[in-house]
mmCIF file of C-alpha atoms in Angstrom:
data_model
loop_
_atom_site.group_PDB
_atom_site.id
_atom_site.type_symbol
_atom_site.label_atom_id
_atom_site.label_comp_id
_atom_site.label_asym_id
_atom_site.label_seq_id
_atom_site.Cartn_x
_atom_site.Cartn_y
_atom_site.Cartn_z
ATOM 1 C CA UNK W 1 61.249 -76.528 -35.063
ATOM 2 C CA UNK W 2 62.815 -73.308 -35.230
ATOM 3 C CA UNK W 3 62.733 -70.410 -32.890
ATOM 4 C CA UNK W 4 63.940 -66.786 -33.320
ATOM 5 C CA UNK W 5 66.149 -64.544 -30.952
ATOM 6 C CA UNK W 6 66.684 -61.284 -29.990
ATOM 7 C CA UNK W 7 68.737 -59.312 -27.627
ATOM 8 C CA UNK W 8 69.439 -55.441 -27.149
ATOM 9 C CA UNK W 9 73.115 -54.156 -26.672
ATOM 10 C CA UNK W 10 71.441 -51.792 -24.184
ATOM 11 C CA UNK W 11 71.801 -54.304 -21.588
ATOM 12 C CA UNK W 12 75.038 -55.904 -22.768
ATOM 13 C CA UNK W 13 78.250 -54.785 -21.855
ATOM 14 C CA UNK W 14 81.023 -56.630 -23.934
ATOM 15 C CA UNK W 15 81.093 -58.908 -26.148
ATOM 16 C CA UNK W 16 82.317 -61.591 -23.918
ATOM 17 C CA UNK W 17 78.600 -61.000 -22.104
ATOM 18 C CA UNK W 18 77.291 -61.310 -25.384
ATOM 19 C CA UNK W 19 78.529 -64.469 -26.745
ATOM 20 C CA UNK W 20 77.469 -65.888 -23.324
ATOM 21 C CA UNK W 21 73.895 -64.389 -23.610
ATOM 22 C CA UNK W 22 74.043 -66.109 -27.130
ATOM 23 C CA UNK W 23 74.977 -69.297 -25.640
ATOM 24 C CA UNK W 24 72.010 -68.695 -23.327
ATOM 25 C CA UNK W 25 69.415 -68.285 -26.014
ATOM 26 C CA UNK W 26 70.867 -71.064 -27.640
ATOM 27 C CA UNK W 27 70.249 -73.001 -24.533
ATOM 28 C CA UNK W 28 66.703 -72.260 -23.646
ATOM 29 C CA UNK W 29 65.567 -72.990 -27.266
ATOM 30 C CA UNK W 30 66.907 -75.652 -27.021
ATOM 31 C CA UNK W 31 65.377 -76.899 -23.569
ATOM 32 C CA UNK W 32 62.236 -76.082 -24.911
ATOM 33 C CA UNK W 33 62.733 -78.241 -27.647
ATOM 34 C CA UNK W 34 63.624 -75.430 -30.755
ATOM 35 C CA UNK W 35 66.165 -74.989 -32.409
ATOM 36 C CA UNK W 36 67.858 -71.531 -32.682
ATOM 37 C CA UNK W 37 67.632 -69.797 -35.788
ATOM 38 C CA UNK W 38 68.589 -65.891 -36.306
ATOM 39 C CA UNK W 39 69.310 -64.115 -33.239
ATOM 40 C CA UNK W 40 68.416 -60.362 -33.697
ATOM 41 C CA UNK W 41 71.265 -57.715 -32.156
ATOM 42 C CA UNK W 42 69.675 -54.471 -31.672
ATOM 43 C CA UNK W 43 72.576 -51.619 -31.174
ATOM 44 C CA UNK W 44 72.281 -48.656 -29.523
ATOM 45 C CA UNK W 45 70.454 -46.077 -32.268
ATOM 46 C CA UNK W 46 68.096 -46.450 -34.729
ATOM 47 C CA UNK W 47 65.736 -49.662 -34.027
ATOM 48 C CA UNK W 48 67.054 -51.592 -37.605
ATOM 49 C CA UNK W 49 67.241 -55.216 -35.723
ATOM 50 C CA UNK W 50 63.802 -55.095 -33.892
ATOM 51 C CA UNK W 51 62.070 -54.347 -37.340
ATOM 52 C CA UNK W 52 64.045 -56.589 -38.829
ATOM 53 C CA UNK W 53 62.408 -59.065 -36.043
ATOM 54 C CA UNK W 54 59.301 -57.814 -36.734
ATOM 55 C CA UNK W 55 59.288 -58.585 -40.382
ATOM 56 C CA UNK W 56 60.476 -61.676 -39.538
ATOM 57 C CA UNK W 57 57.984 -62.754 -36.803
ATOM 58 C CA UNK W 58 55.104 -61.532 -39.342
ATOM 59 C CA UNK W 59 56.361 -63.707 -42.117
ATOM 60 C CA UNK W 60 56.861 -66.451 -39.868
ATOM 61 C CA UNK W 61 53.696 -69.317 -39.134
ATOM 62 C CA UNK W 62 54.230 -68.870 -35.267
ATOM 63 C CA UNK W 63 57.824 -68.990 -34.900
ATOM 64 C CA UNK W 64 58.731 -68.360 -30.764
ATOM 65 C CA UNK W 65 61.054 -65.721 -29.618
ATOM 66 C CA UNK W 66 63.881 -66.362 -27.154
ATOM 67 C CA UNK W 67 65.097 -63.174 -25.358
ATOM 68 C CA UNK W 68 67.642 -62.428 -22.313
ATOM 69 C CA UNK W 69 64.586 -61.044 -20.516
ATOM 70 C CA UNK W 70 61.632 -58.894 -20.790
ATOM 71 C CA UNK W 71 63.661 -55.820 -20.505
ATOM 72 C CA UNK W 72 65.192 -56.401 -23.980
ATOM 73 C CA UNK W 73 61.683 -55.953 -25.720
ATOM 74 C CA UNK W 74 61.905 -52.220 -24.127
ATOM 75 C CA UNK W 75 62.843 -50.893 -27.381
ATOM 76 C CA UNK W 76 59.506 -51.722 -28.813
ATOM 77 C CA UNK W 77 57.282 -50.213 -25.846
ATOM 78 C CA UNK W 78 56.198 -51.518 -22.520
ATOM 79 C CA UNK W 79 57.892 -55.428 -22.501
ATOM 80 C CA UNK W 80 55.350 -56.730 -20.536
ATOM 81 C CA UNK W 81 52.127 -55.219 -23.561
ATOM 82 C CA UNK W 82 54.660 -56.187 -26.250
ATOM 83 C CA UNK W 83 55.034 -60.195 -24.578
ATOM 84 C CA UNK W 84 50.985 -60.058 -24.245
ATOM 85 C CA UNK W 85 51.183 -58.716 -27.770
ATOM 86 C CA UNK W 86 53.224 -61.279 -29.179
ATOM 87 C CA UNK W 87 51.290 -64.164 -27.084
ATOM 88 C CA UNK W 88 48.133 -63.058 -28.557
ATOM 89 C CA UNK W 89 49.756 -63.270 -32.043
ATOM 90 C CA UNK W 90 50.504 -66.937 -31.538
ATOM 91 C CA UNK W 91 54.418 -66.643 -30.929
ATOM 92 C CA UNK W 92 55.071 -68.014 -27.474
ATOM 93 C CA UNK W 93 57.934 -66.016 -26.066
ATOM 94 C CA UNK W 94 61.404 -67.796 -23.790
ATOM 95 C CA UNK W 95 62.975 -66.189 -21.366
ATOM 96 C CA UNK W 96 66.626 -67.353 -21.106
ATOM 97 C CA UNK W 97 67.681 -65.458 -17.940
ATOM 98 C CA UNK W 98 65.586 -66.239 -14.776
ATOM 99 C CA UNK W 99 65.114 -63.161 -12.916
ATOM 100 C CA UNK W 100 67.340 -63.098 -9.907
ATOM 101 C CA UNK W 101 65.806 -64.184 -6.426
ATOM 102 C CA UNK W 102 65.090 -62.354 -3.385
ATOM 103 C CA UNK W 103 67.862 -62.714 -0.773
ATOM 104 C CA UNK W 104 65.874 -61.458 2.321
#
């Protein structure tokens, strides 16, 4: 089965961080047991990509999302309402990037 991707450029610096986000999504799809489709690249500017996601997530029969992390869904609204959003809708959502632990 398939999964989608998306990732803002926001919270990427170069595109060596980029490819190796990529390889990331790739990854975590794939642990999950999906294979990665489209990944979604949403410049800085207008929001083209994330509707572009949208559409596709709409059109789609429950198709999950693999992001980065939450904070890549910020372009949409609040990333933790848009994840409950997107739950509701039926399209589980990956993280890739486990938040980074507490040292102390």
């Amino acid at each position: 089965m398939s999964a989608l991707g998306f990732m803002s450029m926001l919270f990427v610096r170069n595109t060596g961080e980029l490819l190796a986000t990529h390889r990331r999504l790739i990854a975590c799809a794939s642990a999950s047991g999906y294979r990665l489709g489209k990944v979604y690249v949403q410049s800085p500017g207008p929001p083209d990509a994330v509707f572009d996601l949208l559409g596709s997530l709409l059109e789609s029969d429950g198709l999950p999302l693999v992001v980065p992390t939450l904070h890549h869904l910020a372009v949409l609204g609040n990333p933790l309402e848009i994840r409950d959003h997107l739950l509701r809708s039926d399209h589980q959502v990956l993280i890739a990037i486990d938040p980074a632990e507490r040292t102390c």
